[in-house]
XYZ file of C-alpha atoms in Angstrom:
756
model
C 162.835 9.180 -90.799
C 160.262 10.320 -93.318
C 159.286 7.854 -95.988
C 160.512 7.744 -99.444
C 159.639 10.886 -101.093
C 158.112 12.918 -98.708
C 159.758 16.021 -96.588
C 161.133 15.635 -93.115
C 159.958 17.349 -90.295
C 161.460 20.767 -89.412
C 163.265 21.124 -85.407
C 163.439 24.704 -83.859
C 166.351 24.668 -81.698
C 166.885 27.532 -78.943
C 171.116 27.919 -78.838
C 171.654 27.903 -75.230
C 172.642 25.335 -72.569
C 170.010 23.982 -70.538
C 169.198 26.171 -67.371
C 167.948 24.894 -64.248
C 164.632 25.914 -63.036
C 163.626 27.176 -66.804
C 161.687 25.294 -69.368
C 163.672 25.009 -72.893
C 160.926 27.712 -74.644
C 161.968 30.000 -71.781
C 164.881 32.239 -73.216
C 165.547 35.533 -73.486
C 166.270 38.106 -76.198
C 169.697 37.326 -76.329
C 169.256 33.768 -77.383
C 169.614 32.775 -81.182
C 167.206 30.225 -82.596
C 168.031 28.019 -85.431
C 165.825 25.967 -87.949
C 167.139 22.716 -89.897
C 165.508 19.911 -91.521
C 166.756 16.524 -92.372
C 166.056 16.762 -96.196
C 168.168 18.043 -98.579
C 167.320 21.012 -100.831
C 164.635 22.230 -98.869
C 163.885 25.906 -97.823
C 162.643 26.798 -94.756
C 160.090 29.799 -93.947
C 158.800 30.604 -90.834
C 155.911 33.423 -89.106
C 156.529 34.878 -85.702
C 152.838 35.726 -84.704
C 151.326 32.452 -84.743
C 149.968 32.450 -88.687
C 150.273 29.902 -91.146
C 153.369 30.220 -93.069
C 152.908 30.997 -96.825
C 155.958 30.573 -98.877
C 154.010 31.613 -102.298
C 152.286 34.701 -100.637
C 154.552 36.395 -98.035
C 153.241 39.893 -98.089
C 149.373 39.788 -97.747
C 148.681 43.074 -97.000
C 151.697 44.810 -97.962
C 153.946 43.788 -94.627
C 155.710 40.933 -94.632
C 154.424 37.906 -92.551
C 156.241 35.122 -93.566
C 160.023 34.612 -93.762
C 162.741 32.870 -95.371
C 165.099 31.599 -93.203
C 168.695 32.678 -94.020
C 170.518 31.968 -89.968
C 170.187 32.170 -86.371
C 167.733 34.769 -85.078
C 166.582 36.304 -81.831
C 162.984 37.444 -80.837
C 161.345 40.501 -79.363
C 160.130 39.886 -75.561
C 156.818 38.781 -74.729
C 155.050 35.278 -76.094
C 156.201 34.146 -79.229
C 154.698 31.586 -81.672
C 156.857 30.237 -84.242
C 155.355 28.000 -87.255
C 157.819 26.451 -89.597
C 157.531 24.681 -93.133
C 159.894 22.856 -95.141
C 159.643 23.358 -99.133
C 161.023 21.749 -101.722
C 163.121 24.107 -103.803
C 160.466 23.659 -106.969
C 157.557 24.050 -104.521
C 155.936 20.955 -105.307
C 156.204 19.340 -101.706
C 156.143 20.682 -98.353
C 156.332 19.381 -95.060
C 154.350 19.113 -92.101
C 154.118 22.502 -89.949
C 155.858 22.614 -86.555
C 154.594 25.269 -83.979
C 156.557 26.144 -81.015
C 155.746 28.604 -78.443
C 158.504 30.469 -76.717
C 158.471 33.055 -73.478
C 161.247 35.418 -74.241
C 162.455 37.711 -71.615
C 164.549 40.913 -72.086
C 167.617 40.352 -71.895
C 168.518 42.832 -68.612
C 165.276 40.914 -67.075
C 166.139 37.117 -67.765
C 167.466 35.436 -64.538
C 168.425 31.443 -65.767
C 169.980 29.166 -63.629
C 171.793 25.886 -64.156
C 169.293 23.406 -64.836
C 166.578 22.328 -67.510
C 163.723 20.713 -65.929
C 160.973 21.557 -69.015
C 159.909 19.682 -72.287
C 159.968 21.320 -75.307
C 156.074 21.644 -76.613
C 155.706 20.726 -80.611
C 152.275 20.866 -82.321
C 151.330 19.596 -85.727
C 149.173 22.497 -87.831
C 146.623 20.132 -87.992
C 145.957 19.632 -84.647
C 142.818 21.297 -84.130
C 142.841 21.435 -80.168
C 143.412 24.868 -78.380
C 145.155 23.169 -75.517
C 148.207 20.620 -75.697
C 148.697 18.234 -73.060
C 151.723 17.651 -71.515
C 154.060 14.819 -73.347
C 156.922 13.005 -72.069
C 160.133 13.968 -73.234
C 161.129 12.730 -76.348
C 164.603 12.753 -78.288
C 164.513 14.548 -81.482
C 166.824 12.712 -84.257
C 169.749 15.041 -84.485
C 169.173 17.104 -81.424
C 172.135 16.689 -78.930
C 171.804 17.510 -75.303
C 173.810 20.869 -75.360
C 173.469 23.727 -77.496
C 177.193 22.817 -78.280
C 176.350 19.446 -79.623
C 173.382 20.747 -81.109
C 175.471 22.848 -83.550
C 178.116 20.419 -83.803
C 175.368 17.778 -85.091
C 173.711 20.583 -87.554
C 177.075 21.503 -88.724
C 179.681 18.856 -88.412
C 183.147 19.979 -87.722
C 184.783 18.157 -90.554
C 183.010 20.017 -93.270
C 182.041 23.711 -93.939
C 178.188 24.552 -93.949
C 175.825 23.727 -96.219
C 175.553 26.771 -99.253
C 173.047 28.877 -98.734
C 171.547 31.441 -101.016
C 172.943 34.932 -101.210
C 175.315 36.283 -98.714
C 175.365 34.729 -95.348
C 173.869 37.416 -92.965
C 172.557 36.081 -90.178
C 169.450 38.146 -89.664
C 167.724 38.915 -86.153
C 163.785 39.093 -87.402
C 163.158 41.356 -84.486
C 164.132 44.381 -86.812
C 167.956 44.698 -86.706
C 170.761 43.180 -88.849
C 173.726 41.648 -86.119
C 176.582 39.201 -87.007
C 175.078 36.370 -84.715
C 178.608 35.641 -83.687
C 179.404 39.360 -82.715
C 178.456 38.513 -79.040
C 178.483 41.091 -76.473
C 182.059 40.786 -74.369
C 180.253 41.780 -71.067
C 177.631 38.860 -71.655
C 180.318 36.180 -73.304
C 183.729 37.046 -72.400
C 186.537 35.018 -74.813
C 188.698 32.973 -72.908
C 191.487 30.584 -74.373
C 190.540 27.184 -74.434
C 192.381 24.087 -75.130
C 194.980 24.396 -78.020
C 194.842 28.381 -77.780
C 191.485 28.581 -79.556
C 189.243 31.477 -78.308
C 185.899 30.643 -76.781
C 183.354 32.186 -74.755
C 182.672 31.702 -70.979
C 179.598 31.703 -69.323
C 176.593 29.806 -68.757
C 175.483 30.113 -72.474
C 178.711 28.791 -73.987
C 178.209 28.747 -77.877
C 181.281 28.151 -80.025
C 181.440 28.103 -83.925
C 182.367 25.166 -85.786
C 185.164 26.782 -87.737
C 186.300 28.829 -84.640
C 188.162 25.792 -83.592
C 189.584 25.409 -87.002
C 190.497 28.526 -87.823
C 191.549 29.999 -84.262
C 189.697 33.337 -84.758
C 185.960 34.551 -83.991
C 185.116 35.917 -87.350
C 182.777 34.309 -89.615
C 183.061 31.194 -91.966
C 182.674 33.178 -95.275
C 185.099 36.118 -93.930
C 187.980 33.604 -93.172
C 187.439 31.904 -96.822
C 187.509 35.300 -98.375
C 190.816 36.177 -96.263
C 192.225 32.628 -97.270
C 191.789 33.913 -101.337
C 193.619 37.145 -100.188
C 197.204 37.505 -101.098
C 199.543 36.285 -98.151
C 201.603 39.792 -97.754
C 197.901 41.756 -97.189
C 196.553 39.143 -94.991
C 197.803 40.546 -91.997
C 196.678 44.208 -92.558
C 193.316 43.070 -93.422
C 192.883 40.406 -90.507
C 193.890 43.408 -88.305
C 191.127 45.871 -89.866
C 188.672 43.287 -89.615
C 189.798 42.559 -85.889
C 189.071 45.899 -84.953
C 185.946 46.622 -86.567
C 184.600 43.221 -84.957
C 185.805 45.041 -81.717
C 184.275 48.059 -82.093
C 180.864 46.444 -83.170
C 181.233 44.169 -79.718
C 180.664 47.010 -77.698
C 177.503 47.248 -78.645
C 174.786 44.918 -77.021
C 171.654 43.794 -78.348
C 169.857 46.153 -76.043
C 171.978 48.969 -76.969
C 171.012 48.855 -80.611
C 167.367 48.321 -79.809
C 167.675 51.597 -77.543
C 169.193 53.431 -80.564
C 166.466 52.352 -82.901
C 163.812 53.559 -80.378
C 165.755 56.947 -80.230
C 165.699 57.162 -83.608
C 161.961 56.263 -84.175
C 160.821 59.016 -82.006
C 162.827 61.641 -83.560
C 161.603 60.801 -87.076
C 158.173 62.058 -88.026
C 154.968 59.655 -87.574
C 154.353 58.377 -90.936
C 151.060 59.315 -92.657
C 148.109 56.515 -91.973
C 147.811 54.795 -95.249
C 144.401 55.434 -96.710
C 141.926 52.318 -96.627
C 141.597 50.136 -99.964
C 139.162 51.661 -102.106
C 137.703 49.686 -105.233
C 136.039 51.117 -107.723
C 132.299 50.617 -107.857
C 131.393 48.435 -111.091
C 128.047 49.040 -111.938
C 126.617 45.855 -113.614
C 126.165 46.164 -117.465
C 122.689 46.922 -118.866
C 121.514 44.065 -120.994
C 118.090 44.010 -123.025
C 117.372 40.109 -121.674
C 118.764 38.333 -118.616
C 120.238 35.076 -118.432
C 117.526 33.146 -116.581
C 118.100 29.263 -116.240
C 118.133 29.379 -112.728
C 120.922 32.126 -112.383
C 119.362 33.987 -109.404
C 122.346 36.944 -108.846
C 122.599 37.559 -112.638
C 118.753 38.025 -112.540
C 119.565 40.378 -109.342
C 121.909 42.073 -111.111
C 119.916 42.565 -114.283
C 116.910 44.213 -112.179
C 119.560 46.494 -110.215
C 121.397 47.827 -113.725
C 117.777 48.430 -115.456
C 116.729 50.538 -112.198
C 120.012 52.405 -112.279
C 119.041 53.257 -115.590
C 115.737 53.863 -114.832
C 116.604 56.439 -112.085
C 119.213 57.869 -114.471
C 116.270 58.961 -116.833
C 113.769 59.782 -114.515
C 114.390 62.566 -112.066
C 110.714 62.089 -110.474
C 111.793 58.467 -109.380
C 115.086 59.294 -108.539
C 114.079 62.127 -106.250
C 111.882 59.972 -104.649
C 113.887 57.010 -103.632
C 116.524 59.292 -102.564
C 114.695 61.181 -100.096
C 113.916 58.579 -97.325
C 116.350 56.765 -95.306
C 115.580 53.071 -95.713
C 115.844 50.184 -93.573
C 116.620 46.290 -93.939
C 114.456 44.524 -96.873
C 112.037 42.496 -94.812
C 110.207 41.037 -97.892
C 109.833 40.246 -101.578
C 107.245 38.825 -103.661
C 107.608 38.071 -107.530
C 104.850 37.242 -109.493
C 103.577 36.955 -113.445
C 101.099 38.930 -115.270
C 100.130 38.664 -118.946
C 102.468 40.891 -120.134
C 105.113 41.736 -117.409
C 106.270 40.233 -114.157
C 105.528 42.172 -110.828
C 108.379 42.695 -108.334
C 107.145 44.050 -105.048
C 109.981 44.382 -102.440
C 109.013 45.527 -98.425
C 111.564 47.701 -97.190
C 111.703 48.812 -93.070
C 111.323 52.301 -92.303
C 114.643 53.326 -90.421
C 114.476 54.195 -86.913
C 110.510 52.774 -86.865
C 110.139 49.775 -84.975
C 108.195 47.129 -85.994
C 104.592 46.818 -84.935
C 103.597 43.918 -82.930
C 100.480 42.560 -84.029
C 97.382 42.999 -81.930
C 95.200 39.885 -81.317
C 91.642 40.877 -81.772
C 89.131 38.191 -81.128
C 86.768 37.100 -84.146
C 83.515 38.847 -84.141
C 80.632 39.325 -86.659
C 81.140 42.273 -88.425
C 78.002 44.402 -87.821
C 77.770 45.574 -91.427
C 78.251 42.505 -93.075
C 75.282 40.466 -93.359
C 73.724 38.141 -95.300
C 69.872 38.874 -95.604
C 67.166 37.330 -97.556
C 66.720 40.140 -99.570
C 66.175 40.501 -103.580
C 68.433 43.231 -104.020
C 72.157 42.545 -104.146
C 73.966 43.280 -100.685
C 76.752 46.141 -100.562
C 80.536 45.789 -100.390
C 81.668 45.600 -96.782
C 81.809 49.715 -95.991
C 81.986 50.805 -92.500
C 80.252 54.322 -92.370
C 78.483 56.325 -89.715
C 75.479 56.156 -91.485
C 75.627 52.613 -92.766
C 76.024 50.987 -95.817
C 74.881 52.321 -98.961
C 72.916 49.182 -100.733
C 73.600 48.812 -104.478
C 71.175 49.775 -107.259
C 69.747 46.436 -108.639
C 69.620 46.383 -112.435
C 66.131 45.577 -113.710
C 65.889 42.231 -115.700
C 66.959 42.451 -119.275
C 69.219 44.985 -118.920
C 73.208 44.822 -119.629
C 75.868 46.125 -117.772
C 77.552 49.509 -118.922
C 80.865 48.146 -119.483
C 80.792 44.358 -119.814
C 83.877 42.585 -119.277
C 86.138 41.564 -122.643
C 86.380 37.922 -122.394
C 82.398 37.545 -121.959
C 81.180 38.626 -125.589
C 77.849 39.152 -126.163
C 76.169 36.116 -128.145
C 73.133 36.548 -130.288
C 70.386 35.235 -127.577
C 69.662 37.991 -124.700
C 72.210 37.778 -121.977
C 71.754 39.082 -118.113
C 74.322 38.417 -115.440
C 73.770 38.208 -111.693
C 77.033 39.922 -110.978
C 77.640 43.276 -112.211
C 81.037 45.527 -111.874
C 80.345 47.394 -108.444
C 79.800 50.859 -109.422
C 81.440 52.704 -106.110
C 84.497 50.537 -106.300
C 87.559 51.510 -104.329
C 90.305 48.679 -104.255
C 91.965 50.064 -101.373
C 89.278 49.929 -99.087
C 88.490 46.469 -100.232
C 92.214 45.414 -99.324
C 91.786 47.087 -95.739
C 88.618 45.056 -95.403
C 89.990 41.406 -96.399
C 93.575 42.328 -94.377
C 91.276 43.098 -91.065
C 89.109 39.895 -91.763
C 92.431 37.822 -91.754
C 94.309 39.612 -89.328
C 95.045 38.015 -85.839
C 93.398 34.988 -84.671
C 90.367 33.256 -86.520
C 88.824 34.709 -89.830
C 85.961 37.197 -90.620
C 84.415 34.709 -93.515
C 81.773 36.827 -94.130
C 83.805 39.848 -94.747
C 85.703 37.955 -97.281
C 82.055 37.108 -98.663
C 80.869 41.118 -98.501
C 83.957 41.785 -101.270
C 84.603 38.831 -103.095
C 80.968 37.625 -103.937
C 80.316 41.175 -105.277
C 82.722 42.395 -107.129
C 83.640 41.323 -111.120
C 86.496 39.838 -112.622
C 88.454 42.797 -113.450
C 87.748 44.451 -110.119
C 89.286 41.413 -108.207
C 92.487 41.408 -110.151
C 92.935 44.906 -109.437
C 92.315 44.009 -105.849
C 94.770 41.362 -106.069
C 97.407 43.962 -107.627
C 96.626 46.676 -104.734
C 97.006 44.353 -101.922
C 100.453 43.427 -102.894
C 101.462 47.161 -103.944
C 99.770 47.857 -100.110
C 101.054 45.086 -97.938
C 103.926 43.174 -99.865
C 101.612 39.954 -99.432
C 99.898 37.777 -102.186
C 96.277 37.875 -101.323
C 95.706 34.282 -103.024
C 98.476 33.104 -100.495
C 96.762 34.962 -97.730
C 93.265 33.383 -98.440
C 94.771 30.002 -98.508
C 96.177 30.120 -95.532
C 93.074 31.394 -93.532
C 90.028 29.124 -95.196
C 89.756 25.600 -96.506
C 87.322 23.278 -98.276
C 85.066 24.393 -101.258
C 84.814 27.646 -99.712
C 88.331 27.903 -100.695
C 87.959 26.285 -103.995
C 85.132 28.895 -105.163
C 87.329 32.086 -103.488
C 90.470 30.474 -105.677
C 88.165 30.206 -108.968
C 87.218 34.094 -108.349
C 90.841 34.874 -107.966
C 91.729 34.182 -111.333
C 90.937 35.706 -114.869
C 87.936 34.185 -116.593
C 90.541 32.929 -119.558
C 93.135 31.640 -117.063
C 90.384 29.657 -114.956
C 89.188 28.512 -118.302
C 92.675 27.261 -118.950
C 93.246 25.945 -114.962
C 90.104 23.813 -115.520
C 91.087 21.925 -118.513
C 94.294 21.190 -117.189
C 92.633 19.597 -113.687
C 90.112 17.911 -115.963
C 93.643 16.118 -117.514
C 95.396 16.080 -114.264
C 96.724 12.273 -112.825
C 94.966 9.346 -113.998
C 91.459 9.432 -115.655
C 90.192 12.624 -117.582
C 87.114 14.602 -116.928
C 85.655 14.663 -120.316
C 82.340 16.554 -119.314
C 84.554 19.429 -118.019
C 86.463 19.234 -121.442
C 83.255 18.984 -123.572
C 81.707 21.700 -121.793
C 84.304 24.624 -121.754
C 85.387 23.932 -125.390
C 81.754 23.281 -126.989
C 80.311 26.465 -124.863
C 83.269 29.084 -125.563
C 83.368 31.612 -128.521
C 86.151 31.596 -130.767
C 87.894 34.307 -129.217
C 87.598 32.638 -125.981
C 89.368 29.619 -127.028
C 92.007 31.363 -128.791
C 92.628 33.025 -125.308
C 91.988 29.787 -123.350
C 94.854 28.150 -125.982
C 97.169 30.676 -125.315
C 96.860 30.997 -121.557
C 97.352 27.266 -121.345
C 100.556 27.192 -122.973
C 101.872 30.513 -120.805
C 100.627 28.756 -117.515
C 101.514 25.261 -117.967
C 104.383 25.373 -120.753
C 102.583 22.633 -122.884
C 100.493 23.136 -125.950
C 96.786 22.505 -125.034
C 96.327 20.677 -128.378
C 99.166 18.049 -127.794
C 97.787 17.690 -124.180
C 94.318 16.661 -125.006
C 95.590 14.399 -127.689
C 97.301 12.562 -124.951
C 94.606 12.003 -122.985
C 91.514 11.286 -125.690
C 91.180 9.034 -128.681
C 88.930 7.940 -131.713
C 86.434 10.415 -133.218
C 85.787 12.234 -129.258
C 89.762 12.971 -129.674
C 89.021 14.433 -133.364
C 86.136 16.544 -132.322
C 88.174 18.411 -129.532
C 90.740 19.192 -132.026
C 88.659 20.455 -134.353
C 86.925 22.601 -131.552
C 90.362 23.946 -130.288
C 91.036 25.233 -134.069
C 88.327 28.262 -132.966
C 87.137 28.448 -136.487
C 83.135 28.271 -136.535
C 81.243 30.943 -138.531
C 79.990 33.462 -136.023
C 77.719 35.221 -138.400
C 73.762 35.457 -137.884
C 72.824 34.787 -141.173
C 72.289 31.897 -143.126
C 70.868 30.534 -146.360
C 67.795 28.072 -146.403
C 68.724 26.177 -149.194
C 72.403 25.475 -148.032
C 70.409 24.358 -144.149
C 68.455 21.920 -146.078
C 71.768 20.459 -148.140
C 73.441 20.080 -144.309
C 70.282 18.269 -142.893
C 70.013 15.791 -145.788
C 73.823 15.045 -145.379
C 73.507 14.574 -141.920
C 70.811 12.039 -142.261
C 72.347 10.099 -145.029
C 75.513 9.975 -142.477
C 73.625 8.879 -139.858
C 69.954 7.163 -140.085
C 70.060 6.158 -143.536
C 73.132 4.057 -143.696
C 74.558 1.041 -141.716
C 76.828 2.382 -139.627
C 77.553 6.172 -138.724
C 79.965 8.367 -140.430
C 80.974 10.844 -137.638
C 83.222 12.798 -139.346
C 80.183 14.059 -141.411
C 78.869 15.208 -138.268
C 81.613 16.858 -137.035
C 82.373 18.849 -140.151
C 78.915 20.650 -140.103
C 78.352 20.322 -136.251
C 82.155 22.107 -135.914
C 82.493 24.712 -138.774
C 78.904 25.878 -139.200
C 77.578 29.041 -137.556
C 74.439 28.873 -134.827
C 72.107 30.305 -137.009
C 72.561 28.110 -139.753
C 72.767 25.146 -137.433
C 69.463 26.069 -136.118
C 67.930 25.999 -139.652
C 69.832 22.848 -140.131
C 68.211 21.144 -137.333
C 64.731 22.233 -138.408
C 65.350 20.871 -141.624
C 66.483 17.609 -140.239
C 63.314 16.910 -138.510
C 61.282 17.373 -141.583
C 63.544 14.594 -143.222
C 63.921 12.235 -140.618
C 61.067 12.936 -138.182
C 62.767 12.762 -135.707
C 64.677 15.293 -133.493
C 68.745 15.888 -133.963
C 69.111 14.706 -130.535
C 67.009 11.573 -130.586
C 69.168 10.581 -133.752
C 72.564 11.389 -132.540
C 71.329 8.772 -129.132
C 70.432 6.216 -131.329
C 73.396 6.416 -133.920
C 76.105 7.329 -131.357
C 77.557 6.133 -127.892
C 79.928 7.250 -125.431
C 82.129 10.625 -125.074
C 81.492 11.127 -128.783
C 77.688 11.295 -128.523
C 77.890 13.621 -125.190
C 80.164 15.597 -126.969
C 77.854 15.954 -129.744
C 74.798 16.332 -127.380
C 76.312 19.239 -125.642
C 77.070 21.137 -128.981
C 73.213 20.825 -130.043
C 72.162 21.780 -126.882
C 74.027 24.675 -126.695
C 73.852 25.913 -130.584
C 69.755 25.391 -129.251
C 69.617 27.550 -125.902
C 72.969 27.478 -123.791
C 71.056 28.846 -120.616
C 68.904 25.458 -121.026
C 72.216 23.370 -120.970
C 73.859 25.004 -118.339
C 70.687 24.439 -116.307
C 70.318 20.338 -117.056
C 73.848 20.324 -116.283
C 73.309 22.273 -112.532
C 70.684 20.188 -112.168
C 72.797 17.170 -112.530
C 75.673 18.014 -110.297
C 72.996 18.157 -107.287
C 70.593 15.606 -107.956
C 70.406 12.457 -105.479
C 73.086 11.903 -103.514
C 76.130 14.098 -103.199
C 77.226 16.897 -104.973
C 79.444 17.507 -108.186
C 81.117 20.177 -106.365
C 83.905 21.149 -109.075
C 81.098 21.025 -111.603
C 78.999 23.628 -109.627
C 81.616 26.075 -108.967
C 82.421 25.866 -112.666
C 79.591 26.787 -113.619
C 78.672 29.232 -111.288
C 82.066 30.966 -111.652
C 81.981 31.043 -115.488
C 78.819 31.860 -115.972
C 77.479 34.702 -113.237
C 78.981 37.466 -115.837
C 77.199 36.220 -118.437
C 73.823 34.926 -118.554
C 73.045 33.335 -115.008
C 69.486 35.262 -115.099
C 68.880 33.067 -118.027
C 69.940 29.666 -116.520
C 67.899 30.604 -113.748
C 64.983 31.059 -115.503
C 65.480 27.793 -117.590
C 65.897 25.895 -114.308
C 63.005 27.012 -112.435
C 61.125 26.175 -115.959
C 62.325 22.754 -116.268
C 62.468 21.700 -112.589
C 59.408 23.506 -110.949
C 62.293 25.078 -108.052
C 64.210 28.220 -107.900
C 67.991 27.264 -108.630
C 69.030 29.011 -105.175
C 66.601 26.951 -103.119
C 67.667 23.722 -105.256
C 71.264 24.994 -104.013
C 70.566 25.617 -100.670
C 69.224 22.145 -99.954
C 72.387 20.599 -101.268
C 75.396 22.766 -99.553
C 75.903 24.855 -96.733
C 77.980 27.057 -94.715
C 80.067 30.142 -96.207
C 80.514 27.874 -99.196
C 76.482 28.289 -99.995
C 76.717 32.009 -98.990
C 79.110 32.515 -101.483
C 77.243 30.355 -103.952
C 74.047 32.358 -103.406
C 75.919 35.661 -103.807
C 77.452 34.594 -106.802
C 73.757 33.729 -108.251
C 71.971 36.720 -106.339
C 69.739 34.481 -104.455
C 70.350 35.211 -100.953
C 66.641 34.247 -99.565
C 66.940 30.588 -100.517
C 66.884 28.443 -96.965
C 67.707 24.750 -96.732
C 64.744 22.848 -96.999
C 64.017 19.446 -96.854
C 65.899 16.810 -98.963
C 63.033 15.016 -100.237
C 62.013 17.650 -102.695
C 65.268 17.039 -104.676
C 64.854 13.531 -104.793
C 62.014 14.084 -107.683
C 62.671 13.542 -111.152
C 62.301 16.364 -113.237
C 59.265 16.614 -115.291
C 60.560 17.300 -118.852
C 62.170 14.772 -120.826
C 62.106 11.880 -118.081
C 62.948 9.225 -120.609
C 66.184 11.530 -121.814
C 67.808 11.319 -118.105
C 66.878 8.009 -117.698
C 69.216 7.106 -121.188
C 71.668 9.348 -119.721
C 72.114 7.498 -116.624
C 72.215 4.206 -118.067
C 75.036 5.710 -120.651
C 77.110 6.345 -117.300
C 76.742 3.135 -115.791
C 78.019 1.110 -119.124
């Protein structure tokens, strides 16, 4: 019995007596199947094709597959799998699904005997195994041994059958409507039983319960209808019904099916049902996509705008409509300054994918670094050999300077100019060949990346993705490493992005690189600082000023925040009287008083023009008899002292300040590679010629030779290419151990400050 509140499991009973030699699930087309459930007020639903019954969705594809049980039914020949479920009338509870498989023989070919030695196979709908193991024969509650007893247990003789919805029309779900008690006489002959009650003889004896009570073969509801008719008319109606019933009995189930088949053959074949075509819905065109991780809506947004673009652009529509496209084999999404770049690689239909050819790594003949004073050409394969680039004489300026590298009032000469015979597609081919297959041709990478300006490098990066559908920066990162990769990556970034990235790196993690912060902010112009601030927020989604204030403190923090405002006077004229007054204010804020008023130094050194401050330094030396740098060293300490000194030295002469920084990165043991790369990459297109001159003047050695003594490999070759000193050769390390001749006391003081 089911537990309280549950629905009992339905039962499936074939209405026939046991037959020797045949299993209980081996029946013929004339055997009726009865379904029952021990729970009252339930409806039974079943399928005959093995699918799960769906009481609330009985015709999913326009064809009824789930049937509602109304009375016993027969099955078509073949293997039939019944699945039955009981549902409470309210639809709130369901029973477990019962599955039973029948092997149905055609009525003409069935050969039944008098023995039944099989078992009934029932499985639960939740059984996941495909093969049911044989089980011992178990008695099911309410299931008797013979079909007669089974009918009596289901519908007791002492009471009429339960009420059913609608007229009682036992349904043959194989396709015909037949009164299940209109048994063919040739199969179930009617004989007189006990008490002169008509019964059916034969191996499959099945007597309705009300036959024993009423003494006739008509249905229960027919008998009830006749009981309500007037007594004088019962005899005539009964005779008419008996005549019609006899006529109906003359037809067997096989005769009915044969007639149906003939009718089906004569009738024209129905027209094929057309496939369901759903109307295509174009996505709605919106000005802005939702974002926030909704990638499907993002793709729909792109699709909608591509459709709109094709409608309004006949050229694009005609181009995209012509070829046969294969599947998408790659896609990349990148961010530009004012837009996003979506690159999609689509396979050519019918064209097999080329297999990568493994080429052993070898040195290209045309890409060599030779000790020539002139700049080497780009990697360009021609029959006559590479065409050398014309070296610009000292003191000349490039025809089209980069917009970020604004010319200041002092003479500036870069070592890296825009290449005159620039061809982005050719450079992309060279780079792809250098990274294809096993190994990497580092010399080819240097031959391109070491001799192209910042804007040309950005064009190469975009063209590479357009040609090959790959990100060049990621490709380079997978091929090279170490400081060689760090230098190449620095060259991949636009100048302002590189400065913003260096500031972010200086404040990332534990500790802060104060030298990098003060070097960048003290040596850049107003326009450059404004661009850096905007790019920092775009790249890292954080305000640069807030980032600096969270990493620094005190007067040093105020100095950096003041520089971030980019509000320095950049005029090249000055007033000598105002210069004297500022010199006097500096003297009174420092040497003349006990303690130091750093805020007064901050006001004058951050807001005044370079020309004005040079005049202030001259006037200060007249008043104090000391240089402004000496005064700062004696009055300040720590980061604020280094910041003020950097500002003063950049105002006096920037190339000399960068030459001093380069020397500090490489003197003694070890190398500050981050500072070396930052200065070389940021100044090679500005004033590297002047920096080299100041370095040689101060330290009696060329910058290229000093670098060659400290680093090596492809890293060295790329740095030498950027500073235009390929002739430098590695010498003895002892040369670098010498102290610089100028300002020896100053260097010692700085070393002491660092130790403190």
